[in-house]
């Protein structure tokens, strides 16, 4: 009998716990495919040690040093450890072929380019919008780690990056502009709510990961969420609805 896969994710203190846009891409892939898995909840300062222990490779470098990231997927059935949400989606496609395919044949380059372009257009602005709530829900050790990186980069407290007012409105406008550009591209499909039409693929997980980030951290009642579901003739409202059944989080275990 096959054993549940293990997903390494970052713990937050909201009721749903899973808050990170990158790990949500892998979680959505598992949920869409219906593959049983268990979450191991980590804190930022533990990522590198855990990765080294389980044999996960670095996912790039930062400041000349190896950079270890989550999500990481461990498959006890094959002894495989996979790093990076796109590789995870592709691995699951290959090893669990009777499940919806998220990186259709010949599209890995498109999926990778889509991720880079969309994240470049929208991710930092969205991070500015959610920064205050993001930091408020991190457990203390993760909070110290995250503040050191982000506050060093911006040269100010996380809470001052985009407080209510013109700074926050400008960041949010950049997010809406990025979504509107995507709406124009995606409208070239004549059917289906997803980026490439009526079948969900990894590109959709990139977008949804970012929207869940906003939903978990700011909530349904935030003015940004209310605007998001209406803009572009309701495209993102329909998009989020199409993911409804897949936005699930297991209890998991803390490291
Ligand atoms: N392209 C990667 C991005 C992974 C990533 O950047 N993960 C962040 C989560 S915030 C991370 O683990 N960062 C570790 C660190 O900053 O030390 C993916 O989609 O898996």
PDB file of C-alpha atoms and ligand atoms in Angstrom:
ATOM      1  CA  UNK A   1       0.000   0.000   0.000  1.00  0.00           C
ATOM      2  CA  UNK A   2       1.348   3.399  -0.864  1.00  0.00           C
ATOM      3  CA  UNK A   3       2.285   5.834   1.883  1.00  0.00           C
ATOM      4  CA  UNK A   4       1.205   9.486   2.027  1.00  0.00           C
ATOM      5  CA  UNK A   5       3.618  11.960   0.496  1.00  0.00           C
ATOM      6  CA  UNK A   6       5.193  14.622   2.714  1.00  0.00           C
ATOM      7  CA  UNK A   7       4.899  18.326   1.941  1.00  0.00           C
ATOM      8  CA  UNK A   8       7.210  20.720   3.796  1.00  0.00           C
ATOM      9  CA  UNK A   9       5.444  24.043   4.326  1.00  0.00           C
ATOM     10  CA  UNK A  10       5.802  27.163   6.468  1.00  0.00           C
ATOM     11  CA  UNK A  11       3.503  27.411   9.493  1.00  0.00           C
ATOM     12  CA  UNK A  12       1.529  30.568  10.101  1.00  0.00           C
ATOM     13  CA  UNK A  13      -0.819  31.304  12.968  1.00  0.00           C
ATOM     14  CA  UNK A  14      -4.027  31.985  10.993  1.00  0.00           C
ATOM     15  CA  UNK A  15      -6.668  29.237  11.391  1.00  0.00           C
ATOM     16  CA  UNK A  16      -5.749  27.744   7.997  1.00  0.00           C
ATOM     17  CA  UNK A  17      -1.993  27.779   8.846  1.00  0.00           C
ATOM     18  CA  UNK A  18      -0.857  27.607   5.171  1.00  0.00           C
ATOM     19  CA  UNK A  19      -0.181  31.147   4.013  1.00  0.00           C
ATOM     20  CA  UNK A  20       2.801  31.101   1.667  1.00  0.00           C
ATOM     21  CA  UNK A  21       2.209  31.668  -2.050  1.00  0.00           C
ATOM     22  CA  UNK A  22       4.982  29.298  -3.148  1.00  0.00           C
ATOM     23  CA  UNK A  23       4.014  26.345  -0.984  1.00  0.00           C
ATOM     24  CA  UNK A  24       0.365  26.803  -1.978  1.00  0.00           C
ATOM     25  CA  UNK A  25       1.356  26.012  -5.591  1.00  0.00           C
ATOM     26  CA  UNK A  26       2.564  22.558  -4.492  1.00  0.00           C
ATOM     27  CA  UNK A  27      -0.362  22.035  -2.099  1.00  0.00           C
ATOM     28  CA  UNK A  28      -2.847  22.869  -4.846  1.00  0.00           C
ATOM     29  CA  UNK A  29      -1.072  20.414  -7.171  1.00  0.00           C
ATOM     30  CA  UNK A  30      -1.511  17.623  -4.587  1.00  0.00           C
ATOM     31  CA  UNK A  31      -5.119  18.586  -3.879  1.00  0.00           C
ATOM     32  CA  UNK A  32      -6.067  18.775  -7.575  1.00  0.00           C
ATOM     33  CA  UNK A  33      -4.544  15.362  -8.130  1.00  0.00           C
ATOM     34  CA  UNK A  34      -6.156  13.917  -5.000  1.00  0.00           C
ATOM     35  CA  UNK A  35      -2.881  12.338  -3.869  1.00  0.00           C
ATOM     36  CA  UNK A  36      -2.778  11.624  -0.102  1.00  0.00           C
ATOM     37  CA  UNK A  37      -0.135  13.657   1.726  1.00  0.00           C
ATOM     38  CA  UNK A  38       0.814  14.992   5.112  1.00  0.00           C
ATOM     39  CA  UNK A  39       2.234  18.442   5.848  1.00  0.00           C
ATOM     40  CA  UNK A  40       5.294  18.980   7.985  1.00  0.00           C
ATOM     41  CA  UNK A  41       5.163  22.553   9.275  1.00  0.00           C
ATOM     42  CA  UNK A  42       8.494  24.329   9.455  1.00  0.00           C
ATOM     43  CA  UNK A  43       9.812  27.711  10.441  1.00  0.00           C
ATOM     44  CA  UNK A  44      12.051  29.770   8.168  1.00  0.00           C
ATOM     45  CA  UNK A  45      15.276  29.224  10.160  1.00  0.00           C
ATOM     46  CA  UNK A  46      14.807  25.435   9.937  1.00  0.00           C
ATOM     47  CA  UNK A  47      14.442  25.155   6.141  1.00  0.00           C
ATOM     48  CA  UNK A  48      18.141  24.734   5.302  1.00  0.00           C
ATOM     49  CA  UNK A  49      18.843  22.120   8.014  1.00  0.00           C
ATOM     50  CA  UNK A  50      15.769  20.088   7.147  1.00  0.00           C
ATOM     51  CA  UNK A  51      16.615  20.201   3.439  1.00  0.00           C
ATOM     52  CA  UNK A  52      20.162  19.006   4.084  1.00  0.00           C
ATOM     53  CA  UNK A  53      18.877  16.228   6.346  1.00  0.00           C
ATOM     54  CA  UNK A  54      16.380  14.859   3.804  1.00  0.00           C
ATOM     55  CA  UNK A  55      18.661  15.325   0.790  1.00  0.00           C
ATOM     56  CA  UNK A  56      16.865  18.269  -0.830  1.00  0.00           C
ATOM     57  CA  UNK A  57      19.100  20.338  -3.109  1.00  0.00           C
ATOM     58  CA  UNK A  58      19.435  24.099  -2.883  1.00  0.00           C
ATOM     59  CA  UNK A  59      17.070  25.999  -5.180  1.00  0.00           C
ATOM     60  CA  UNK A  60      19.571  28.672  -6.245  1.00  0.00           C
ATOM     61  CA  UNK A  61      21.877  30.960  -4.337  1.00  0.00           C
ATOM     62  CA  UNK A  62      21.533  34.126  -2.263  1.00  0.00           C
ATOM     63  CA  UNK A  63      24.514  36.306  -1.442  1.00  0.00           C
ATOM     64  CA  UNK A  64      26.751  33.618  -2.937  1.00  0.00           C
ATOM     65  CA  UNK A  65      25.437  30.956  -0.531  1.00  0.00           C
ATOM     66  CA  UNK A  66      23.162  27.986  -1.358  1.00  0.00           C
ATOM     67  CA  UNK A  67      19.501  28.925  -0.942  1.00  0.00           C
ATOM     68  CA  UNK A  68      17.177  26.223   0.382  1.00  0.00           C
ATOM     69  CA  UNK A  69      13.482  26.825  -0.181  1.00  0.00           C
ATOM     70  CA  UNK A  70      10.049  25.344   0.445  1.00  0.00           C
ATOM     71  CA  UNK A  71       7.950  23.773  -0.927  1.00  0.00           C
ATOM     72  CA  UNK A  72       9.815  20.486  -0.809  1.00  0.00           C
ATOM     73  CA  UNK A  73       8.037  17.212  -1.519  1.00  0.00           C
ATOM     74  CA  UNK A  74       9.234  13.867  -0.185  1.00  0.00           C
ATOM     75  CA  UNK A  75       7.809  10.704  -1.689  1.00  0.00           C
ATOM     76  CA  UNK A  76       8.429   7.771   0.673  1.00  0.00           C
ATOM     77  CA  UNK A  77       7.133   5.388  -2.019  1.00  0.00           C
ATOM     78  CA  UNK A  78      10.011   6.160  -4.374  1.00  0.00           C
ATOM     79  CA  UNK A  79      12.575   7.710  -2.000  1.00  0.00           C
ATOM     80  CA  UNK A  80      12.475  10.887  -4.121  1.00  0.00           C
ATOM     81  CA  UNK A  81      12.833  14.420  -2.754  1.00  0.00           C
ATOM     82  CA  UNK A  82      11.706  17.221  -5.093  1.00  0.00           C
ATOM     83  CA  UNK A  83      12.452  20.929  -4.723  1.00  0.00           C
ATOM     84  CA  UNK A  84      10.506  23.792  -6.367  1.00  0.00           C
ATOM     85  CA  UNK A  85       6.778  23.823  -7.066  1.00  0.00           C
ATOM     86  CA  UNK A  86       7.159  23.464 -10.847  1.00  0.00           C
ATOM     87  CA  UNK A  87       9.373  20.389 -10.460  1.00  0.00           C
ATOM     88  CA  UNK A  88       6.900  19.036  -7.898  1.00  0.00           C
ATOM     89  CA  UNK A  89       3.976  19.430 -10.325  1.00  0.00           C
ATOM     90  CA  UNK A  90       5.979  17.741 -13.077  1.00  0.00           C
ATOM     91  CA  UNK A  91       7.115  14.915 -10.771  1.00  0.00           C
ATOM     92  CA  UNK A  92       3.529  14.223  -9.718  1.00  0.00           C
ATOM     93  CA  UNK A  93       2.411  14.212 -13.382  1.00  0.00           C
ATOM     94  CA  UNK A  94       4.986  11.543 -14.197  1.00  0.00           C
ATOM     95  CA  UNK A  95       4.700   9.352 -11.079  1.00  0.00           C
ATOM     96  CA  UNK A  96       0.941   9.636 -10.685  1.00  0.00           C
ATOM     97  CA  UNK A  97      -0.146   9.622 -14.345  1.00  0.00           C
ATOM     98  CA  UNK A  98      -3.823   8.869 -13.696  1.00  0.00           C
ATOM     99  CA  UNK A  99      -4.335  12.322 -12.234  1.00  0.00           C
ATOM    100  CA  UNK A 100      -4.956  15.699 -13.955  1.00  0.00           C
ATOM    101  CA  UNK A 101      -1.801  16.732 -15.780  1.00  0.00           C
ATOM    102  CA  UNK A 102      -0.478  20.124 -14.632  1.00  0.00           C
ATOM    103  CA  UNK A 103       2.496  20.464 -16.961  1.00  0.00           C
ATOM    104  CA  UNK A 104       1.088  19.222 -20.270  1.00  0.00           C
ATOM    105  CA  UNK A 105       3.608  17.754 -22.698  1.00  0.00           C
ATOM    106  CA  UNK A 106       5.864  20.392 -24.212  1.00  0.00           C
ATOM    107  CA  UNK A 107       4.721  23.216 -21.908  1.00  0.00           C
ATOM    108  CA  UNK A 108       7.392  23.248 -19.163  1.00  0.00           C
ATOM    109  CA  UNK A 109       9.171  26.193 -20.779  1.00  0.00           C
ATOM    110  CA  UNK A 110       5.891  28.106 -21.072  1.00  0.00           C
ATOM    111  CA  UNK A 111       5.017  27.292 -17.443  1.00  0.00           C
ATOM    112  CA  UNK A 112       8.446  28.451 -16.215  1.00  0.00           C
ATOM    113  CA  UNK A 113       8.321  31.647 -18.277  1.00  0.00           C
ATOM    114  CA  UNK A 114       4.769  32.357 -17.191  1.00  0.00           C
ATOM    115  CA  UNK A 115       5.787  32.031 -13.550  1.00  0.00           C
ATOM    116  CA  UNK A 116       8.769  34.338 -13.942  1.00  0.00           C
ATOM    117  CA  UNK A 117       6.833  37.003 -15.843  1.00  0.00           C
ATOM    118  CA  UNK A 118       3.753  36.981 -13.628  1.00  0.00           C
ATOM    119  CA  UNK A 119       5.694  36.886 -10.369  1.00  0.00           C
ATOM    120  CA  UNK A 120       7.929  39.705 -11.590  1.00  0.00           C
ATOM    121  CA  UNK A 121       4.877  41.795 -12.483  1.00  0.00           C
ATOM    122  CA  UNK A 122       2.817  41.121  -9.359  1.00  0.00           C
ATOM    123  CA  UNK A 123       4.609  39.386  -6.498  1.00  0.00           C
ATOM    124  CA  UNK A 124       6.543  42.213  -4.870  1.00  0.00           C
ATOM    125  CA  UNK A 125       3.609  44.606  -5.076  1.00  0.00           C
ATOM    126  CA  UNK A 126       1.322  41.983  -3.535  1.00  0.00           C
ATOM    127  CA  UNK A 127       3.936  41.359  -0.832  1.00  0.00           C
ATOM    128  CA  UNK A 128       3.908  45.084  -0.026  1.00  0.00           C
ATOM    129  CA  UNK A 129       0.101  44.976   0.309  1.00  0.00           C
ATOM    130  CA  UNK A 130       0.139  41.997   2.695  1.00  0.00           C
ATOM    131  CA  UNK A 131       3.419  42.754   4.543  1.00  0.00           C
ATOM    132  CA  UNK A 132       1.860  44.002   7.797  1.00  0.00           C
ATOM    133  CA  UNK A 133      -0.529  41.048   8.125  1.00  0.00           C
ATOM    134  CA  UNK A 134       2.102  38.601   6.916  1.00  0.00           C
ATOM    135  CA  UNK A 135       4.570  39.471   9.616  1.00  0.00           C
ATOM    136  CA  UNK A 136       1.861  39.569  12.285  1.00  0.00           C
ATOM    137  CA  UNK A 137       0.949  35.909  11.760  1.00  0.00           C
ATOM    138  CA  UNK A 138       4.482  34.477  11.705  1.00  0.00           C
ATOM    139  CA  UNK A 139       5.654  32.490  14.721  1.00  0.00           C
ATOM    140  CA  UNK A 140       8.433  34.374  16.575  1.00  0.00           C
ATOM    141  CA  UNK A 141      11.510  32.638  15.083  1.00  0.00           C
ATOM    142  CA  UNK A 142      10.135  32.976  11.549  1.00  0.00           C
ATOM    143  CA  UNK A 143       9.187  36.582  12.224  1.00  0.00           C
ATOM    144  CA  UNK A 144      12.770  37.480  13.216  1.00  0.00           C
ATOM    145  CA  UNK A 145      14.148  35.732  10.104  1.00  0.00           C
ATOM    146  CA  UNK A 146      11.648  37.304   7.694  1.00  0.00           C
ATOM    147  CA  UNK A 147      12.009  40.796   9.150  1.00  0.00           C
ATOM    148  CA  UNK A 148      15.795  40.640   8.803  1.00  0.00           C
ATOM    149  CA  UNK A 149      15.526  39.926   5.062  1.00  0.00           C
ATOM    150  CA  UNK A 150      12.680  42.220   4.088  1.00  0.00           C
ATOM    151  CA  UNK A 151      13.439  45.136   6.388  1.00  0.00           C
ATOM    152  CA  UNK A 152      17.087  45.050   5.288  1.00  0.00           C
ATOM    153  CA  UNK A 153      15.956  45.221   1.662  1.00  0.00           C
ATOM    154  CA  UNK A 154      13.403  48.035   2.080  1.00  0.00           C
ATOM    155  CA  UNK A 155      15.308  49.876   4.788  1.00  0.00           C
ATOM    156  CA  UNK A 156      12.152  50.177   6.915  1.00  0.00           C
ATOM    157  CA  UNK A 157       9.903  48.190   9.237  1.00  0.00           C
ATOM    158  CA  UNK A 158       7.583  45.701   7.520  1.00  0.00           C
ATOM    159  CA  UNK A 159       4.611  47.695   8.825  1.00  0.00           C
ATOM    160  CA  UNK A 160       5.906  50.833   7.065  1.00  0.00           C
ATOM    161  CA  UNK A 161       6.373  49.268   3.620  1.00  0.00           C
ATOM    162  CA  UNK A 162       2.796  49.933   2.506  1.00  0.00           C
ATOM    163  CA  UNK A 163       0.636  51.259   5.359  1.00  0.00           C
ATOM    164  CA  UNK A 164      -2.990  52.298   4.664  1.00  0.00           C
ATOM    165  CA  UNK A 165      -2.918  55.252   2.279  1.00  0.00           C
ATOM    166  CA  UNK A 166      -1.195  56.232  -0.935  1.00  0.00           C
ATOM    167  CA  UNK A 167       1.750  53.773  -0.710  1.00  0.00           C
ATOM    168  CA  UNK A 168      -0.568  50.829  -0.225  1.00  0.00           C
ATOM    169  CA  UNK A 169      -2.959  52.038  -2.951  1.00  0.00           C
ATOM    170  CA  UNK A 170      -0.039  52.332  -5.406  1.00  0.00           C
ATOM    171  CA  UNK A 171       1.154  48.792  -4.632  1.00  0.00           C
ATOM    172  CA  UNK A 172      -2.366  47.423  -4.999  1.00  0.00           C
ATOM    173  CA  UNK A 173      -2.805  49.229  -8.324  1.00  0.00           C
ATOM    174  CA  UNK A 174       0.299  47.434  -9.648  1.00  0.00           C
ATOM    175  CA  UNK A 175      -1.261  44.097  -8.668  1.00  0.00           C
ATOM    176  CA  UNK A 176      -4.508  44.968 -10.446  1.00  0.00           C
ATOM    177  CA  UNK A 177      -2.563  46.143 -13.510  1.00  0.00           C
ATOM    178  CA  UNK A 178      -0.708  42.814 -13.634  1.00  0.00           C
ATOM    179  CA  UNK A 179      -3.974  40.881 -13.337  1.00  0.00           C
ATOM    180  CA  UNK A 180      -5.535  43.038 -16.041  1.00  0.00           C
ATOM    181  CA  UNK A 181      -2.629  42.323 -18.410  1.00  0.00           C
ATOM    182  CA  UNK A 182      -3.122  38.640 -17.689  1.00  0.00           C
ATOM    183  CA  UNK A 183      -6.846  38.994 -18.337  1.00  0.00           C
ATOM    184  CA  UNK A 184      -6.081  40.353 -21.814  1.00  0.00           C
ATOM    185  CA  UNK A 185      -3.785  37.387 -22.575  1.00  0.00           C
ATOM    186  CA  UNK A 186      -6.147  34.807 -21.129  1.00  0.00           C
ATOM    187  CA  UNK A 187      -9.178  36.276 -22.923  1.00  0.00           C
ATOM    188  CA  UNK A 188      -7.707  34.927 -26.137  1.00  0.00           C
ATOM    189  CA  UNK A 189      -9.000  31.524 -25.033  1.00  0.00           C
ATOM    190  CA  UNK A 190     -12.533  31.118 -26.201  1.00  0.00           C
ATOM    191  CA  UNK A 191     -13.471  28.712 -23.418  1.00  0.00           C
ATOM    192  CA  UNK A 192     -12.673  28.012 -19.803  1.00  0.00           C
ATOM    193  CA  UNK A 193     -11.746  30.041 -16.767  1.00  0.00           C
ATOM    194  CA  UNK A 194      -8.139  28.866 -16.556  1.00  0.00           C
ATOM    195  CA  UNK A 195      -5.087  30.506 -18.155  1.00  0.00           C
ATOM    196  CA  UNK A 196      -4.841  27.969 -20.936  1.00  0.00           C
ATOM    197  CA  UNK A 197      -8.572  27.308 -21.278  1.00  0.00           C
ATOM    198  CA  UNK A 198     -10.799  24.728 -19.643  1.00  0.00           C
ATOM    199  CA  UNK A 199      -8.070  22.595 -18.017  1.00  0.00           C
ATOM    200  CA  UNK A 200      -6.169  23.719 -14.950  1.00  0.00           C
ATOM    201  CA  UNK A 201      -2.371  23.783 -15.314  1.00  0.00           C
ATOM    202  CA  UNK A 202       0.648  24.911 -13.282  1.00  0.00           C
ATOM    203  CA  UNK A 203       0.279  28.508 -14.575  1.00  0.00           C
ATOM    204  CA  UNK A 204      -3.062  28.696 -12.731  1.00  0.00           C
ATOM    205  CA  UNK A 205      -1.384  27.552  -9.519  1.00  0.00           C
ATOM    206  CA  UNK A 206       1.031  30.473  -9.832  1.00  0.00           C
ATOM    207  CA  UNK A 207      -1.868  32.935  -9.995  1.00  0.00           C
ATOM    208  CA  UNK A 208      -3.975  31.183  -7.375  1.00  0.00           C
ATOM    209  CA  UNK A 209      -1.017  30.923  -4.967  1.00  0.00           C
ATOM    210  CA  UNK A 210      -0.792  34.691  -5.062  1.00  0.00           C
ATOM    211  CA  UNK A 211      -4.547  35.201  -4.649  1.00  0.00           C
ATOM    212  CA  UNK A 212      -4.678  32.800  -1.683  1.00  0.00           C
ATOM    213  CA  UNK A 213      -1.854  34.816  -0.124  1.00  0.00           C
ATOM    214  CA  UNK A 214      -4.151  37.840  -0.213  1.00  0.00           C
ATOM    215  CA  UNK A 215      -7.221  35.902   0.936  1.00  0.00           C
ATOM    216  CA  UNK A 216      -5.516  34.223   3.907  1.00  0.00           C
ATOM    217  CA  UNK A 217      -3.722  37.360   5.078  1.00  0.00           C
ATOM    218  CA  UNK A 218      -6.236  40.137   4.332  1.00  0.00           C
ATOM    219  CA  UNK A 219      -9.506  38.160   4.346  1.00  0.00           C
ATOM    220  CA  UNK A 220     -12.743  38.232   2.319  1.00  0.00           C
ATOM    221  CA  UNK A 221     -13.787  41.499   3.892  1.00  0.00           C
ATOM    222  CA  UNK A 222     -10.734  43.476   2.835  1.00  0.00           C
ATOM    223  CA  UNK A 223     -11.269  46.169   0.229  1.00  0.00           C
ATOM    224  CA  UNK A 224      -8.612  44.547  -1.952  1.00  0.00           C
ATOM    225  CA  UNK A 225     -10.364  41.161  -1.983  1.00  0.00           C
ATOM    226  CA  UNK A 226     -13.723  42.771  -2.729  1.00  0.00           C
ATOM    227  CA  UNK A 227     -12.172  44.618  -5.666  1.00  0.00           C
ATOM    228  CA  UNK A 228     -10.262  41.577  -6.874  1.00  0.00           C
ATOM    229  CA  UNK A 229     -13.357  39.435  -7.354  1.00  0.00           C
ATOM    230  CA  UNK A 230     -15.020  42.188  -9.414  1.00  0.00           C
ATOM    231  CA  UNK A 231     -12.265  43.510 -11.720  1.00  0.00           C
ATOM    232  CA  UNK A 232     -11.875  42.308 -15.281  1.00  0.00           C
ATOM    233  CA  UNK A 233     -15.616  41.520 -15.509  1.00  0.00           C
ATOM    234  CA  UNK A 234     -15.410  39.139 -12.590  1.00  0.00           C
ATOM    235  CA  UNK A 235     -12.720  36.890 -14.136  1.00  0.00           C
ATOM    236  CA  UNK A 236     -10.839  36.481 -10.840  1.00  0.00           C
ATOM    237  CA  UNK A 237     -14.013  35.852  -8.897  1.00  0.00           C
ATOM    238  CA  UNK A 238     -14.840  32.977 -11.279  1.00  0.00           C
ATOM    239  CA  UNK A 239     -11.239  31.815 -11.192  1.00  0.00           C
ATOM    240  CA  UNK A 240     -11.176  31.635  -7.389  1.00  0.00           C
ATOM    241  CA  UNK A 241     -14.526  29.808  -7.404  1.00  0.00           C
ATOM    242  CA  UNK A 242     -13.164  27.184  -9.776  1.00  0.00           C
ATOM    243  CA  UNK A 243     -10.475  26.386  -7.178  1.00  0.00           C
ATOM    244  CA  UNK A 244     -12.950  26.141  -4.278  1.00  0.00           C
ATOM    245  CA  UNK A 245     -12.755  22.368  -3.806  1.00  0.00           C
ATOM    246  CA  UNK A 246      -8.931  22.384  -3.951  1.00  0.00           C
ATOM    247  CA  UNK A 247      -8.256  24.952  -1.241  1.00  0.00           C
ATOM    248  CA  UNK A 248      -7.841  22.424   1.584  1.00  0.00           C
ATOM    249  CA  UNK A 249      -5.203  22.090   4.284  1.00  0.00           C
ATOM    250  CA  UNK A 250      -4.486  18.990   6.390  1.00  0.00           C
ATOM    251  CA  UNK A 251      -3.589  19.310  10.090  1.00  0.00           C
ATOM    252  CA  UNK A 252      -0.106  18.008   9.486  1.00  0.00           C
ATOM    253  CA  UNK A 253       2.628  17.836  12.094  1.00  0.00           C
ATOM    254  CA  UNK A 254       5.013  20.411  13.465  1.00  0.00           C
ATOM    255  CA  UNK A 255       8.700  19.652  13.115  1.00  0.00           C
TER     256      UNK A 255
HETATM  257  N1  LIG B   1      10.198  29.116  -7.363  1.00  0.00           N
HETATM  258  C1  LIG B   1      10.138  28.479  -6.072  1.00  0.00           C
HETATM  259  C2  LIG B   1      10.116  29.551  -5.003  1.00  0.00           C
HETATM  260  C3  LIG B   1      10.326  28.964  -3.618  1.00  0.00           C
HETATM  261  C4  LIG B   1      10.597  30.042  -2.585  1.00  0.00           C
HETATM  262  O1  LIG B   1      11.085  31.123  -2.905  1.00  0.00           O
HETATM  263  N2  LIG B   1      10.267  29.731  -1.317  1.00  0.00           N
HETATM  264  C5  LIG B   1      10.508  30.676  -0.238  1.00  0.00           C
HETATM  265  C6  LIG B   1       9.228  30.767   0.567  1.00  0.00           C
HETATM  266  S1  LIG B   1       9.017  32.397   1.137  1.00  0.00           S
HETATM  267  C7  LIG B   1      11.587  30.154   0.688  1.00  0.00           C
HETATM  268  O2  LIG B   1      11.565  28.984   1.047  1.00  0.00           O
HETATM  269  N3  LIG B   1      12.528  30.996   1.104  1.00  0.00           N
HETATM  270  C8  LIG B   1      13.575  30.600   2.016  1.00  0.00           C
HETATM  271  C9  LIG B   1      14.348  31.764   2.528  1.00  0.00           C
HETATM  272  O3  LIG B   1      13.985  32.902   2.224  1.00  0.00           O
HETATM  273  O4  LIG B   1      15.304  31.517   3.243  1.00  0.00           O
HETATM  274  C10 LIG B   1       8.894  27.569  -6.005  1.00  0.00           C
HETATM  275  O5  LIG B   1       7.893  27.881  -6.660  1.00  0.00           O
HETATM  276  O6  LIG B   1       8.953  26.525  -5.330  1.00  0.00           O
END
